[in-house]
């Protein structure tokens, strides 16, 4: 019985300490805003001032000096997340009395150059980035990501990107970005309505019929044979089309 009383008393004291610390923290005023940018981001879409402008509505909502009890942290996160180039945002206070804003950027895997679905909130002349999460987000005014161009009827329906074929397409584009040679050589990926791919190379007058975005490691190996063994012998202007869509075949025309 005594042990139970001590346990209850210990829990009560710990709870009281937590409440006191929380109350003390909330009674503090915001000394300043600390921005933690996405260190893993390949493309710097934002700098510190950009995020401060988002959090304060470009200085209209002056948070510095406010009592933390008056600051809606979740509301500030939602405010920052309205910028669709941001994938995640966390806003919290540190022990020194600063408001910390930590962001994670979207990861582009392609730049969409045409779109007709108005639900995507993009204009066909503007295009947008296709991200690792299968979203289409606006371009950045600060920095242009060096990603492959993507186009085609596949993007006319928003639901295509959340389908299994859409996930396969994203996996293909992610793999393409990780291969230096193919990232440099492939200028555009045209995706048909049934998700078959046509690759437009930077060098050469041919196009590549890649087929569905599956078994792409095998298909890339077949393309290596075409570039290393066939083109040097026949010449870069010899063929207009090469297909690796069929198993165990390379078709050149």
Short mmCIF file of C-alpha atoms in Angstrom, two decimals:
data_model
loop_
_atom_site.label_atom_id
_atom_site.label_comp_id
_atom_site.label_asym_id
_atom_site.label_seq_id
_atom_site.Cartn_x
_atom_site.Cartn_y
_atom_site.Cartn_z
CA UNK A 1 0.00 0.00 0.00
CA UNK A 2 2.81 2.40 0.89
CA UNK A 3 4.52 1.58 -2.40
CA UNK A 4 1.36 2.46 -4.31
CA UNK A 5 1.10 5.77 -2.48
CA UNK A 6 4.71 6.63 -3.36
CA UNK A 7 4.12 5.71 -7.02
CA UNK A 8 1.00 7.91 -7.19
CA UNK A 9 2.83 10.73 -5.41
CA UNK A 10 5.78 10.41 -7.83
CA UNK A 11 3.47 10.57 -10.86
CA UNK A 12 1.71 13.61 -9.38
CA UNK A 13 5.04 15.42 -8.77
CA UNK A 14 6.28 14.65 -12.30
CA UNK A 15 3.00 15.89 -13.75
CA UNK A 16 3.25 19.05 -11.67
CA UNK A 17 6.80 19.68 -12.92
CA UNK A 18 5.76 19.15 -16.54
CA UNK A 19 2.81 21.50 -16.08
CA UNK A 20 5.03 24.14 -14.48
CA UNK A 21 7.65 23.90 -17.26
CA UNK A 22 4.94 24.05 -19.93
CA UNK A 23 3.33 27.05 -18.24
CA UNK A 24 6.70 28.75 -17.91
CA UNK A 25 7.50 28.15 -21.58
CA UNK A 26 4.14 29.48 -22.73
CA UNK A 27 4.59 32.60 -20.64
CA UNK A 28 7.82 33.39 -22.51
CA UNK A 29 7.89 35.81 -25.40
CA UNK A 30 9.22 34.93 -28.84
CA UNK A 31 12.77 36.24 -29.11
CA UNK A 32 13.19 35.49 -32.80
CA UNK A 33 12.55 33.10 -35.68
CA UNK A 34 15.04 30.35 -36.53
CA UNK A 35 14.64 28.67 -39.93
CA UNK A 36 15.90 25.15 -40.57
CA UNK A 37 16.06 24.56 -44.31
CA UNK A 38 16.00 21.15 -45.96
CA UNK A 39 19.68 20.11 -45.91
CA UNK A 40 18.99 17.02 -48.02
CA UNK A 41 17.28 18.97 -50.80
CA UNK A 42 19.15 18.81 -54.11
CA UNK A 43 17.59 22.04 -55.31
CA UNK A 44 17.44 25.14 -53.02
CA UNK A 45 13.91 26.41 -53.68
CA UNK A 46 13.95 28.56 -50.52
CA UNK A 47 16.27 30.65 -48.40
CA UNK A 48 15.71 31.69 -44.78
CA UNK A 49 14.01 34.96 -45.69
CA UNK A 50 11.53 33.15 -47.96
CA UNK A 51 10.35 31.02 -45.03
CA UNK A 52 10.22 34.00 -42.67
CA UNK A 53 8.06 35.79 -45.24
CA UNK A 54 5.71 32.80 -45.33
CA UNK A 55 5.48 32.50 -41.54
CA UNK A 56 4.89 36.25 -40.99
CA UNK A 57 2.94 37.02 -44.17
CA UNK A 58 5.87 39.19 -45.26
CA UNK A 59 5.99 41.02 -41.95
CA UNK A 60 2.24 41.69 -41.64
CA UNK A 61 1.96 39.20 -38.74
CA UNK A 62 4.90 40.20 -36.55
CA UNK A 63 5.45 37.16 -34.33
CA UNK A 64 8.62 38.34 -32.59
CA UNK A 65 7.79 39.68 -29.15
CA UNK A 66 4.49 37.83 -28.92
CA UNK A 67 3.72 35.60 -25.95
CA UNK A 68 3.93 31.93 -26.94
CA UNK A 69 0.52 31.34 -25.38
CA UNK A 70 -0.87 33.59 -28.14
CA UNK A 71 0.92 31.83 -31.02
CA UNK A 72 -0.94 29.09 -32.88
CA UNK A 73 1.90 26.75 -33.89
CA UNK A 74 -0.31 24.42 -35.94
CA UNK A 75 -1.85 27.40 -37.68
CA UNK A 76 1.61 28.63 -38.65
CA UNK A 77 2.47 25.19 -40.05
CA UNK A 78 -0.65 25.27 -42.22
CA UNK A 79 0.28 28.78 -43.35
CA UNK A 80 3.71 27.62 -44.56
CA UNK A 81 2.28 24.46 -46.14
CA UNK A 82 0.15 26.59 -48.47
CA UNK A 83 3.31 26.83 -50.56
CA UNK A 84 3.03 23.58 -52.52
CA UNK A 85 6.80 23.31 -52.99
CA UNK A 86 6.99 22.44 -49.28
CA UNK A 87 6.28 18.82 -48.41
CA UNK A 88 6.41 19.10 -44.63
CA UNK A 89 6.69 21.85 -42.01
CA UNK A 90 7.14 21.72 -38.24
CA UNK A 91 6.91 24.82 -36.05
CA UNK A 92 7.95 24.68 -32.40
CA UNK A 93 9.65 26.75 -29.70
CA UNK A 94 13.09 26.01 -28.33
CA UNK A 95 14.28 26.40 -24.73
CA UNK A 96 15.91 29.74 -25.56
CA UNK A 97 12.59 31.31 -26.51
CA UNK A 98 12.93 31.17 -30.29
CA UNK A 99 10.29 30.05 -32.75
CA UNK A 100 11.82 27.29 -34.91
CA UNK A 101 10.48 26.61 -38.40
CA UNK A 102 11.76 23.38 -39.98
CA UNK A 103 10.80 22.50 -43.56
CA UNK A 104 11.18 19.60 -45.98
CA UNK A 105 10.95 20.46 -49.68
CA UNK A 106 9.18 18.55 -52.39
CA UNK A 107 11.48 16.27 -54.41
CA UNK A 108 11.01 16.86 -58.18
CA UNK A 109 11.56 13.87 -60.48
CA UNK A 110 10.36 15.56 -63.68
CA UNK A 111 9.19 18.84 -65.15
CA UNK A 112 5.76 18.64 -66.70
CA UNK A 113 5.49 20.77 -69.82
CA UNK A 114 1.81 20.31 -70.66
CA UNK A 115 -1.34 19.63 -68.67
CA UNK A 116 -5.06 20.00 -69.31
CA UNK A 117 -6.61 18.94 -66.00
CA UNK A 118 -7.79 22.14 -64.30
CA UNK A 119 -7.94 20.29 -60.95
CA UNK A 120 -4.15 20.38 -60.91
CA UNK A 121 -4.26 24.19 -60.53
CA UNK A 122 -1.65 24.68 -63.21
CA UNK A 123 -1.67 26.46 -66.53
CA UNK A 124 -0.53 24.50 -69.60
CA UNK A 125 1.93 27.23 -70.52
CA UNK A 126 3.46 27.20 -67.04
CA UNK A 127 3.81 23.49 -66.42
CA UNK A 128 5.02 22.29 -63.05
CA UNK A 129 7.15 19.71 -61.24
CA UNK A 130 6.16 16.08 -60.84
CA UNK A 131 7.31 15.01 -57.36
CA UNK A 132 8.36 11.74 -55.71
CA UNK A 133 4.98 11.62 -53.99
CA UNK A 134 3.11 11.77 -57.31
CA UNK A 135 1.98 15.37 -56.89
CA UNK A 136 2.20 18.18 -59.44
CA UNK A 137 3.44 21.42 -57.89
CA UNK A 138 4.22 24.85 -59.39
CA UNK A 139 7.67 25.83 -60.58
CA UNK A 140 10.00 27.73 -58.27
CA UNK A 141 10.73 31.38 -59.00
CA UNK A 142 14.08 31.06 -57.26
CA UNK A 143 15.67 27.92 -58.70
CA UNK A 144 15.07 25.66 -61.70
CA UNK A 145 15.52 21.97 -60.91
CA UNK A 146 17.53 20.04 -63.51
CA UNK A 147 15.07 17.25 -64.11
CA UNK A 148 13.90 15.49 -67.24
CA UNK A 149 10.95 16.97 -69.14
CA UNK A 150 7.78 14.87 -69.00
CA UNK A 151 4.67 15.16 -71.15
CA UNK A 152 1.89 13.10 -72.68
CA UNK A 153 -1.77 12.11 -72.42
CA UNK A 154 -1.11 10.18 -69.19
CA UNK A 155 -1.14 13.46 -67.24
CA UNK A 156 -4.58 14.53 -68.48
CA UNK A 157 -6.20 12.55 -65.66
CA UNK A 158 -5.16 13.32 -62.11
CA UNK A 159 -6.07 9.82 -60.87
CA UNK A 160 -3.43 8.28 -63.15
CA UNK A 161 -0.68 9.53 -60.86
CA UNK A 162 -2.11 7.70 -57.84
CA UNK A 163 -2.62 4.43 -59.74
CA UNK A 164 -0.18 1.53 -59.83
CA UNK A 165 1.01 2.69 -63.25
CA UNK A 166 1.63 6.14 -61.79
CA UNK A 167 3.76 4.67 -59.01
CA UNK A 168 5.74 2.69 -61.59
CA UNK A 169 6.32 5.89 -63.55
CA UNK A 170 7.62 7.69 -60.45
CA UNK A 171 9.96 4.75 -59.69
CA UNK A 172 11.28 4.94 -63.26
CA UNK A 173 11.92 8.70 -63.06
CA UNK A 174 13.64 8.31 -59.68
CA UNK A 175 15.89 5.60 -61.17
CA UNK A 176 16.61 7.80 -64.19
CA UNK A 177 17.77 10.65 -61.94
CA UNK A 178 20.21 8.36 -60.13
CA UNK A 179 21.97 7.31 -63.35
CA UNK A 180 24.31 10.13 -64.49
CA UNK A 181 24.57 8.99 -68.12
CA UNK A 182 20.83 8.54 -68.68
CA UNK A 183 19.97 11.70 -66.75
CA UNK A 184 22.23 13.61 -69.13
CA UNK A 185 21.16 11.76 -72.28
CA UNK A 186 17.37 11.66 -71.89
CA UNK A 187 15.87 15.08 -72.60
CA UNK A 188 12.18 14.19 -72.45
CA UNK A 189 9.91 11.33 -71.42
CA UNK A 190 6.58 11.16 -73.27
CA UNK A 191 3.99 9.06 -71.40
CA UNK A 192 1.05 7.71 -73.38
CA UNK A 193 -2.41 7.24 -71.91
CA UNK A 194 -1.64 3.57 -71.19
CA UNK A 195 1.67 4.62 -69.52
CA UNK A 196 4.04 3.44 -72.28
CA UNK A 197 7.17 5.57 -72.47
CA UNK A 198 8.92 7.22 -75.39
CA UNK A 199 12.34 8.69 -74.56
CA UNK A 200 13.71 11.63 -76.54
CA UNK A 201 17.54 11.75 -76.29
CA UNK A 202 19.73 14.84 -76.12
CA UNK A 203 22.12 13.46 -78.74
CA UNK A 204 20.96 11.72 -81.94
CA UNK A 205 17.90 11.91 -84.20
CA UNK A 206 16.29 8.70 -82.93
CA UNK A 207 13.57 8.14 -80.36
CA UNK A 208 13.45 5.25 -77.90
CA UNK A 209 10.33 3.11 -77.47
CA UNK A 210 10.79 2.04 -73.86
CA UNK A 211 7.43 0.39 -73.29
CA UNK A 212 5.87 0.26 -69.84
CA UNK A 213 7.91 1.64 -66.91
CA UNK A 214 8.84 -1.80 -65.67
CA UNK A 215 11.95 -3.99 -65.87
CA UNK A 216 13.75 -0.72 -66.54
CA UNK A 217 17.12 -1.95 -65.29
CA UNK A 218 17.06 -4.67 -67.97
CA UNK A 219 15.96 -2.16 -70.61
CA UNK A 220 18.72 0.27 -69.67
CA UNK A 221 21.25 -2.53 -70.14
CA UNK A 222 19.88 -3.21 -73.63
CA UNK A 223 20.16 0.48 -74.46
CA UNK A 224 23.80 0.39 -73.35
CA UNK A 225 24.41 -2.28 -75.99
CA UNK A 226 22.76 -0.04 -78.59
CA UNK A 227 24.89 2.98 -77.65
CA UNK A 228 28.18 1.13 -77.18
CA UNK A 229 28.09 -1.50 -79.92
CA UNK A 230 25.58 -0.51 -82.60
CA UNK A 231 25.71 3.28 -82.96
CA UNK A 232 29.54 3.49 -83.21
CA UNK A 233 29.42 1.07 -86.15
CA UNK A 234 26.32 2.34 -87.93
CA UNK A 235 26.53 6.04 -87.10
CA UNK A 236 24.37 8.33 -84.96
CA UNK A 237 22.15 9.33 -87.89
CA UNK A 238 21.46 5.77 -89.09
CA UNK A 239 18.35 5.01 -87.04
CA UNK A 240 15.18 6.97 -86.35
CA UNK A 241 13.75 4.59 -83.79
CA UNK A 242 15.01 1.97 -81.35
CA UNK A 243 12.74 -0.22 -79.26
CA UNK A 244 13.59 -2.10 -76.07
CA UNK A 245 9.99 -2.76 -75.07
CA UNK A 246 10.09 -6.46 -76.01
CA UNK A 247 11.87 -9.04 -73.90
CA UNK A 248 15.32 -10.13 -75.15
CA UNK A 249 15.11 -7.85 -78.19
CA UNK A 250 16.54 -4.59 -79.49
CA UNK A 251 14.66 -3.39 -82.57
CA UNK A 252 16.35 -0.67 -84.64
CA UNK A 253 14.69 1.07 -87.59
#
